């Protein structure tokens, strides 16, 4: 795994040096651009009826991010993003470290670590750019695809009024399935929580999140100006071995897993009203058994001055766990640098419903 990381870093350095040398000669009048931005996000969570948690409420510094962007030429961009999250390792907090070279508008090459472009919401992963303080379950649980990859991407777009964009990539990634986030650590833990509630005979062992795998994936999106966007994506990792903890045995057992995930996303906007959503499915096999894995959400928002109320519905199925989540809230943006978010969540499950309240304050700089 360390060798993979070193190899990717070497490729980044070599390509960056090569592109930089060639482009400086061709763009002598270009003024290099540098940008450093960041944000701090604090969060309050309250949930009722939670079982197995020490507290059902909490206040925490949920995220603190720093983004650096450097363009020595108009075609070359270096990007690095580090986001602090409680209990995450340094490697898990280094979200992006890549270089993008645009040969033209229709063809570009990116090398390094970057957010997987399979979901528009995943590329809006950072707190200041989302309406909700909570990401959709299919994004935050990383069951269909990882947050980021150490990979090579070819990307670009063409067209004007009707535009087509594409992004295809291949590389490696660290598994981050069901990583806990939020002030009390409930977000990202929903599937495991309900497995414990219903007494599932097995759960994925936590050591799975220290494993590394390789995959290929990509998407194609169609846009009609700013009014409508529709995308199709696929993610295909290599067969991997992962530990499943069987409670009656009291120990993990290594099993093999094959998965191909594919999804549809859409974004419709008219004036200040926006409707977004995604539907994902996975052909997932563990050993010789087929496992259900489906996820979907739809979110409606309308901007009214400095306020943006929104409502979101989600449907999630993971093997023997099926639940719905309803979210309603409002974003208040008094200044460009500040966001105040308040939302109510309702988890609907056959055995136990859970209600929660989330408040968040975000300051960007």
CSV table of C-alpha atoms in Angstrom, one decimal:
chain,number,residue,atom,x,y,z
A,1,UNK,CA,0.0,0.0,0.0
A,2,UNK,CA,2.9,2.4,0.8
A,3,UNK,CA,4.5,1.5,-2.5
A,4,UNK,CA,1.3,2.4,-4.3
A,5,UNK,CA,1.2,5.8,-2.6
A,6,UNK,CA,4.8,6.5,-3.4
A,7,UNK,CA,4.4,5.5,-7.0
A,8,UNK,CA,1.4,7.8,-7.4
A,9,UNK,CA,3.3,10.6,-5.8
A,10,UNK,CA,6.2,10.0,-8.2
A,11,UNK,CA,3.9,10.1,-11.2
A,12,UNK,CA,2.3,13.4,-10.0
A,13,UNK,CA,5.7,15.0,-9.6
A,14,UNK,CA,7.1,13.9,-12.9
A,15,UNK,CA,4.0,14.9,-14.9
A,16,UNK,CA,3.7,18.2,-13.1
A,17,UNK,CA,7.3,19.0,-13.8
A,18,UNK,CA,6.9,18.0,-17.5
A,19,UNK,CA,3.7,20.0,-18.0
A,20,UNK,CA,5.0,23.0,-16.1
A,21,UNK,CA,8.2,23.2,-18.2
A,22,UNK,CA,6.2,23.1,-21.5
A,23,UNK,CA,3.5,25.4,-20.5
A,24,UNK,CA,5.6,28.2,-19.0
A,25,UNK,CA,7.3,28.7,-22.4
A,26,UNK,CA,3.9,28.8,-24.2
A,27,UNK,CA,2.2,31.2,-21.7
A,28,UNK,CA,4.8,33.8,-20.8
A,29,UNK,CA,2.1,36.4,-20.1
A,30,UNK,CA,0.2,34.2,-17.6
A,31,UNK,CA,0.2,35.5,-14.0
A,32,UNK,CA,0.3,32.5,-11.5
A,33,UNK,CA,-2.8,32.3,-9.3
A,34,UNK,CA,-2.8,31.2,-5.7
A,35,UNK,CA,-5.7,30.7,-3.4
A,36,UNK,CA,-5.9,29.4,0.2
A,37,UNK,CA,-9.4,29.1,1.7
A,38,UNK,CA,-10.8,27.2,4.7
A,39,UNK,CA,-13.7,26.7,7.0
A,40,UNK,CA,-14.7,25.7,10.5
A,41,UNK,CA,-17.9,23.8,11.2
A,42,UNK,CA,-19.4,23.3,14.7
A,43,UNK,CA,-22.4,21.0,15.2
A,44,UNK,CA,-25.0,20.2,17.8
A,45,UNK,CA,-26.9,16.8,17.6
A,46,UNK,CA,-29.8,15.6,19.6
A,47,UNK,CA,-31.5,12.2,19.1
A,48,UNK,CA,-34.3,10.4,21.0
A,49,UNK,CA,-34.6,6.7,21.7
A,50,UNK,CA,-31.0,5.8,20.7
A,51,UNK,CA,-29.8,2.5,22.2
A,52,UNK,CA,-26.2,1.8,23.0
A,53,UNK,CA,-25.0,5.4,23.0
A,54,UNK,CA,-23.5,7.0,26.1
A,55,UNK,CA,-25.2,10.3,25.3
A,56,UNK,CA,-28.1,11.2,22.9
A,57,UNK,CA,-26.9,14.7,22.5
A,58,UNK,CA,-23.5,16.4,21.9
A,59,UNK,CA,-21.7,19.5,20.6
A,60,UNK,CA,-18.5,19.2,18.6
A,61,UNK,CA,-16.1,20.7,16.1
A,62,UNK,CA,-17.3,18.4,13.3
A,63,UNK,CA,-15.1,19.7,10.5
A,64,UNK,CA,-12.2,22.1,9.9
A,65,UNK,CA,-10.9,22.3,6.4
A,66,UNK,CA,-8.1,24.0,4.5
A,67,UNK,CA,-8.0,24.2,0.7
A,68,UNK,CA,-5.0,25.3,-1.4
A,69,UNK,CA,-5.1,25.9,-5.1
A,70,UNK,CA,-2.2,27.0,-7.3
A,71,UNK,CA,-2.3,27.6,-11.1
A,72,UNK,CA,1.2,28.3,-12.4
A,73,UNK,CA,-0.3,28.3,-16.0
A,74,UNK,CA,-3.9,28.5,-17.2
A,75,UNK,CA,-3.9,24.8,-18.1
A,76,UNK,CA,-2.2,23.4,-14.9
A,77,UNK,CA,-3.8,23.3,-11.5
A,78,UNK,CA,-2.4,21.9,-8.2
A,79,UNK,CA,-5.0,21.2,-5.5
A,80,UNK,CA,-4.7,20.0,-1.9
A,81,UNK,CA,-7.5,19.7,0.7
A,82,UNK,CA,-7.1,18.7,4.3
A,83,UNK,CA,-10.2,18.3,6.4
A,84,UNK,CA,-10.0,17.6,10.2
A,85,UNK,CA,-12.6,15.2,11.5
A,86,UNK,CA,-12.6,13.8,15.1
A,87,UNK,CA,-11.2,10.2,15.3
A,88,UNK,CA,-10.1,10.1,11.7
A,89,UNK,CA,-6.5,9.3,10.8
A,90,UNK,CA,-4.2,11.7,8.9
A,91,UNK,CA,-4.6,9.7,5.7
A,92,UNK,CA,-8.4,9.8,6.0
A,93,UNK,CA,-8.3,13.6,6.6
A,94,UNK,CA,-6.1,14.2,3.5
A,95,UNK,CA,-9.0,14.4,1.1
A,96,UNK,CA,-7.3,15.7,-2.0
A,97,UNK,CA,-3.8,16.1,-3.4
A,98,UNK,CA,-3.7,16.2,-7.2
A,99,UNK,CA,-2.6,18.0,-10.3
A,100,UNK,CA,-4.9,18.7,-13.3
A,101,UNK,CA,-3.6,19.4,-16.8
A,102,UNK,CA,-6.1,20.7,-19.4
A,103,UNK,CA,-4.9,19.9,-22.9
A,104,UNK,CA,-8.2,21.6,-24.1
A,105,UNK,CA,-11.7,22.1,-22.8
A,106,UNK,CA,-12.6,18.7,-24.2
A,107,UNK,CA,-9.7,16.7,-22.7
A,108,UNK,CA,-7.8,16.9,-19.4
A,109,UNK,CA,-5.7,14.7,-17.2
A,110,UNK,CA,-5.7,14.5,-13.4
A,111,UNK,CA,-3.3,12.5,-11.3
A,112,UNK,CA,-3.2,12.1,-7.5
A,113,UNK,CA,-5.9,11.9,-4.8
A,114,UNK,CA,-9.2,13.4,-5.6
A,115,UNK,CA,-12.9,13.1,-4.7
A,116,UNK,CA,-14.7,10.5,-6.7
A,117,UNK,CA,-16.7,12.3,-9.4
A,118,UNK,CA,-19.5,9.7,-9.5
A,119,UNK,CA,-21.9,11.8,-7.5
A,120,UNK,CA,-22.3,15.6,-7.8
A,121,UNK,CA,-23.1,15.5,-4.0
A,122,UNK,CA,-19.8,13.8,-3.3
A,123,UNK,CA,-17.9,16.6,-5.1
A,124,UNK,CA,-19.8,19.0,-2.8
A,125,UNK,CA,-18.7,17.0,0.2
A,126,UNK,CA,-17.5,20.0,2.2
A,127,UNK,CA,-19.9,21.6,4.7
A,128,UNK,CA,-20.0,25.2,3.3
A,129,UNK,CA,-21.4,24.2,-0.1
A,130,UNK,CA,-24.3,22.0,1.0
A,131,UNK,CA,-27.8,23.0,2.1
A,132,UNK,CA,-28.0,20.3,4.7
A,133,UNK,CA,-25.7,19.8,7.7
A,134,UNK,CA,-26.0,16.0,6.9
A,135,UNK,CA,-25.1,14.4,3.7
A,136,UNK,CA,-27.4,11.8,2.1
A,137,UNK,CA,-26.8,8.3,3.5
A,138,UNK,CA,-25.6,6.9,0.2
A,139,UNK,CA,-22.9,9.5,0.2
A,140,UNK,CA,-21.9,9.5,3.9
A,141,UNK,CA,-21.9,5.7,4.3
A,142,UNK,CA,-19.6,5.1,1.2
A,143,UNK,CA,-21.2,1.7,0.5
A,144,UNK,CA,-21.4,2.3,-3.3
A,145,UNK,CA,-18.1,4.1,-3.8
A,146,UNK,CA,-15.4,5.6,-1.7
A,147,UNK,CA,-15.0,9.3,-0.8
A,148,UNK,CA,-11.7,9.6,-2.8
A,149,UNK,CA,-9.2,7.7,-4.8
A,150,UNK,CA,-5.4,7.7,-5.5
A,151,UNK,CA,-5.9,7.5,-9.2
A,152,UNK,CA,-5.5,8.8,-12.8
A,153,UNK,CA,-8.5,10.5,-14.4
A,154,UNK,CA,-9.2,11.6,-18.0
A,155,UNK,CA,-12.0,14.2,-18.1
A,156,UNK,CA,-13.4,17.0,-20.2
A,157,UNK,CA,-16.5,18.3,-21.9
A,158,UNK,CA,-17.9,19.7,-25.1
A,159,UNK,CA,-20.9,21.7,-26.3
A,160,UNK,CA,-22.5,25.0,-25.2
A,161,UNK,CA,-26.2,25.1,-24.8
A,162,UNK,CA,-26.3,21.3,-24.6
A,163,UNK,CA,-23.1,20.2,-22.9
A,164,UNK,CA,-21.7,16.7,-22.4
A,165,UNK,CA,-19.0,16.1,-19.8
A,166,UNK,CA,-17.2,12.9,-18.9
A,167,UNK,CA,-14.7,11.6,-16.3
A,168,UNK,CA,-13.2,8.2,-16.3
A,169,UNK,CA,-10.6,7.0,-13.7
A,170,UNK,CA,-8.6,4.1,-12.4
A,171,UNK,CA,-6.6,3.7,-9.2
A,172,UNK,CA,-6.6,2.6,-5.6
A,173,UNK,CA,-8.6,3.6,-2.5
A,174,UNK,CA,-8.9,2.9,1.2
A,175,UNK,CA,-12.2,1.5,2.3
A,176,UNK,CA,-14.2,3.9,4.5
A,177,UNK,CA,-17.5,2.2,4.8
A,178,UNK,CA,-19.7,3.3,7.7
A,179,UNK,CA,-17.2,5.8,9.2
A,180,UNK,CA,-18.9,7.6,12.1
A,181,UNK,CA,-19.3,11.4,11.9
A,182,UNK,CA,-21.4,14.0,13.7
A,183,UNK,CA,-21.3,15.3,17.3
A,184,UNK,CA,-22.2,11.9,18.8
A,185,UNK,CA,-21.1,9.6,15.9
A,186,UNK,CA,-24.5,8.5,14.7
A,187,UNK,CA,-24.1,9.5,11.0
A,188,UNK,CA,-22.4,6.8,9.1
A,189,UNK,CA,-23.3,4.3,11.8
A,190,UNK,CA,-27.0,3.9,10.8
A,191,UNK,CA,-26.7,0.5,9.2
A,192,UNK,CA,-24.6,-1.0,12.0
A,193,UNK,CA,-27.0,0.5,14.6
A,194,UNK,CA,-30.0,-1.1,13.0
A,195,UNK,CA,-28.2,-4.4,12.6
A,196,UNK,CA,-27.6,-4.4,16.4
A,197,UNK,CA,-31.3,-3.5,17.0
A,198,UNK,CA,-32.7,-6.4,15.0
A,199,UNK,CA,-29.9,-8.8,16.1
A,200,UNK,CA,-28.2,-9.5,12.8
A,201,UNK,CA,-26.1,-12.6,13.0
A,202,UNK,CA,-23.1,-10.8,11.5
A,203,UNK,CA,-21.6,-7.4,10.8
A,204,UNK,CA,-18.5,-6.2,8.9
A,205,UNK,CA,-15.5,-6.1,11.2
A,206,UNK,CA,-14.0,-2.6,11.7
A,207,UNK,CA,-10.6,-3.7,10.4
A,208,UNK,CA,-12.2,-3.6,6.9
A,209,UNK,CA,-11.6,0.2,6.9
A,210,UNK,CA,-7.8,-0.4,7.0
A,211,UNK,CA,-7.9,-2.4,3.8
A,212,UNK,CA,-6.9,-1.1,0.3
A,213,UNK,CA,-8.4,-2.0,-3.0
A,214,UNK,CA,-8.2,-0.9,-6.7
A,215,UNK,CA,-11.1,0.0,-9.0
A,216,UNK,CA,-12.2,1.6,-12.3
A,217,UNK,CA,-15.1,3.9,-12.7
A,218,UNK,CA,-16.6,6.9,-14.6
A,219,UNK,CA,-19.5,9.0,-15.5
A,220,UNK,CA,-21.1,10.9,-18.4
A,221,UNK,CA,-23.4,13.9,-17.8
A,222,UNK,CA,-25.6,15.9,-20.0
A,223,UNK,CA,-26.6,19.5,-19.3
A,224,UNK,CA,-29.1,21.9,-20.8
A,225,UNK,CA,-27.6,25.2,-19.8
A,226,UNK,CA,-28.1,25.6,-16.1
A,227,UNK,CA,-31.7,24.3,-16.2
A,228,UNK,CA,-31.2,20.5,-16.2
A,229,UNK,CA,-28.4,18.0,-15.7
A,230,UNK,CA,-28.5,14.2,-15.9
A,231,UNK,CA,-25.6,11.9,-15.2
A,232,UNK,CA,-24.9,8.2,-15.4
A,233,UNK,CA,-22.1,6.6,-13.4
A,234,UNK,CA,-20.5,3.2,-12.7
A,235,UNK,CA,-17.9,2.0,-10.1
A,236,UNK,CA,-16.2,-1.5,-10.4
A,237,UNK,CA,-13.7,-2.5,-7.7
A,238,UNK,CA,-11.6,-5.6,-7.9
A,239,UNK,CA,-12.8,-8.7,-5.9
A,240,UNK,CA,-11.6,-8.3,-2.4
A,241,UNK,CA,-11.4,-10.3,0.9
A,242,UNK,CA,-13.0,-8.7,3.9
A,243,UNK,CA,-13.6,-9.7,7.5
A,244,UNK,CA,-17.2,-10.4,8.7
A,245,UNK,CA,-17.7,-10.7,12.4
A,246,UNK,CA,-20.1,-13.6,13.3
A,247,UNK,CA,-21.5,-13.0,16.8
A,248,UNK,CA,-22.2,-16.7,17.5
A,249,UNK,CA,-18.5,-17.5,16.7
A,250,UNK,CA,-17.1,-14.5,18.5
A,251,UNK,CA,-14.6,-13.9,15.8
A,252,UNK,CA,-14.3,-12.4,12.2
A,253,UNK,CA,-14.2,-14.7,9.2
A,254,UNK,CA,-12.7,-13.7,5.9
A,255,UNK,CA,-15.1,-13.7,2.9
A,256,UNK,CA,-14.8,-12.6,-0.7
A,257,UNK,CA,-16.9,-9.8,-2.2
A,258,UNK,CA,-17.6,-8.8,-5.8
A,259,UNK,CA,-19.4,-5.5,-6.5
A,260,UNK,CA,-20.4,-3.3,-9.4
A,261,UNK,CA,-22.3,-0.2,-8.5
A,262,UNK,CA,-24.1,2.1,-10.9
A,263,UNK,CA,-26.2,5.2,-10.5
A,264,UNK,CA,-28.3,8.0,-12.0
A,265,UNK,CA,-28.2,11.6,-10.8
A,266,UNK,CA,-30.2,14.6,-11.8
A,267,UNK,CA,-30.3,18.3,-11.1
A,268,UNK,CA,-33.1,20.6,-12.2
A,269,UNK,CA,-33.1,24.3,-11.5
A,270,UNK,CA,-35.6,27.1,-12.3
A,271,UNK,CA,-35.0,30.6,-10.9
A,272,UNK,CA,-34.4,30.0,-7.1
A,273,UNK,CA,-35.9,26.5,-7.0
A,274,UNK,CA,-33.7,23.4,-7.3
A,275,UNK,CA,-34.6,19.7,-7.4
A,276,UNK,CA,-31.7,17.2,-7.1
A,277,UNK,CA,-31.5,13.5,-6.5
A,278,UNK,CA,-29.7,10.2,-7.1
A,279,UNK,CA,-30.6,6.5,-7.4
A,280,UNK,CA,-27.9,3.9,-6.9
A,281,UNK,CA,-27.9,0.1,-7.2
A,282,UNK,CA,-25.3,-2.5,-6.8
A,283,UNK,CA,-24.7,-6.0,-8.1
A,284,UNK,CA,-23.2,-7.3,-4.9
A,285,UNK,CA,-22.1,-10.9,-4.1
A,286,UNK,CA,-20.6,-12.1,-0.9
A,287,UNK,CA,-19.2,-15.5,-1.4
A,288,UNK,CA,-22.0,-17.1,-3.5
A,289,UNK,CA,-24.9,-15.1,-1.9
A,290,UNK,CA,-26.5,-12.1,-3.6
A,291,UNK,CA,-26.8,-9.1,-1.2
A,292,UNK,CA,-29.3,-6.3,-1.6
A,293,UNK,CA,-27.8,-2.8,-1.8
A,294,UNK,CA,-29.9,0.1,-3.0
A,295,UNK,CA,-30.0,3.8,-2.2
A,296,UNK,CA,-31.8,6.9,-3.3
A,297,UNK,CA,-32.6,10.4,-2.3
A,298,UNK,CA,-34.4,13.5,-3.7
A,299,UNK,CA,-34.1,17.0,-2.3
A,300,UNK,CA,-36.1,20.1,-3.0
A,301,UNK,CA,-34.9,23.6,-2.0
A,302,UNK,CA,-36.0,27.2,-2.7
A,303,UNK,CA,-33.8,30.2,-2.0
A,304,UNK,CA,-35.6,33.2,-0.4
A,305,UNK,CA,-33.2,36.0,0.2
A,306,UNK,CA,-30.7,34.9,2.8
A,307,UNK,CA,-32.8,31.8,3.7
A,308,UNK,CA,-33.0,28.5,1.9
A,309,UNK,CA,-35.5,26.0,3.2
A,310,UNK,CA,-35.2,22.4,1.9
A,311,UNK,CA,-36.8,19.0,2.3
A,312,UNK,CA,-35.2,15.6,1.5
A,313,UNK,CA,-36.4,12.0,1.3
A,314,UNK,CA,-34.1,9.0,1.3
A,315,UNK,CA,-34.6,5.3,0.9
A,316,UNK,CA,-31.7,2.9,1.9
A,317,UNK,CA,-31.4,-0.9,1.7
A,318,UNK,CA,-28.3,-2.8,2.9
A,319,UNK,CA,-28.7,-6.5,3.1
A,320,UNK,CA,-31.2,-7.1,6.0
A,321,UNK,CA,-31.5,-3.4,6.8
A,322,UNK,CA,-34.1,-1.2,5.1
A,323,UNK,CA,-35.0,2.3,6.4
A,324,UNK,CA,-36.3,5.7,5.2
A,325,UNK,CA,-35.0,9.0,6.3
A,326,UNK,CA,-36.9,12.3,6.1
A,327,UNK,CA,-35.1,15.6,6.5
A,328,UNK,CA,-36.4,19.1,6.7
A,329,UNK,CA,-34.5,22.3,7.4
A,330,UNK,CA,-33.4,25.7,6.6
A,331,UNK,CA,-30.0,27.4,5.8
A,332,UNK,CA,-29.5,31.0,6.9
A,333,UNK,CA,-26.6,32.8,5.2
A,334,UNK,CA,-26.3,36.3,6.8
A,335,UNK,CA,-22.9,36.9,5.1
A,336,UNK,CA,-20.8,35.3,2.5
A,337,UNK,CA,-18.5,33.8,5.1
A,338,UNK,CA,-21.2,32.4,7.5
A,339,UNK,CA,-23.8,29.6,7.3
A,340,UNK,CA,-26.3,28.7,10.0
A,341,UNK,CA,-28.2,25.4,9.5
A,342,UNK,CA,-31.0,23.9,11.4
A,343,UNK,CA,-32.8,20.6,10.5
A,344,UNK,CA,-35.0,17.9,11.7
A,345,UNK,CA,-34.4,14.2,10.8
A,346,UNK,CA,-36.8,11.2,11.1
A,347,UNK,CA,-35.5,7.6,10.5
A,348,UNK,CA,-38.4,5.2,9.8
A,349,UNK,CA,-37.7,1.5,10.4
A,350,UNK,CA,-39.9,-1.5,11.0
A,351,UNK,CA,-38.5,-2.1,14.5
A,352,UNK,CA,-37.5,1.4,15.7
A,353,UNK,CA,-38.0,5.0,14.5
A,354,UNK,CA,-35.4,7.6,15.5
A,355,UNK,CA,-35.9,11.4,15.5
A,356,UNK,CA,-33.1,13.9,15.6
A,357,UNK,CA,-32.3,17.6,15.6
A,358,UNK,CA,-29.1,19.0,14.0
A,359,UNK,CA,-27.8,22.6,14.3
A,360,UNK,CA,-24.6,23.8,12.6
A,361,UNK,CA,-22.6,27.0,12.4
A,362,UNK,CA,-20.0,27.3,9.6
A,363,UNK,CA,-17.5,30.0,9.2
A,364,UNK,CA,-15.5,30.2,6.0
A,365,UNK,CA,-12.3,32.2,5.4
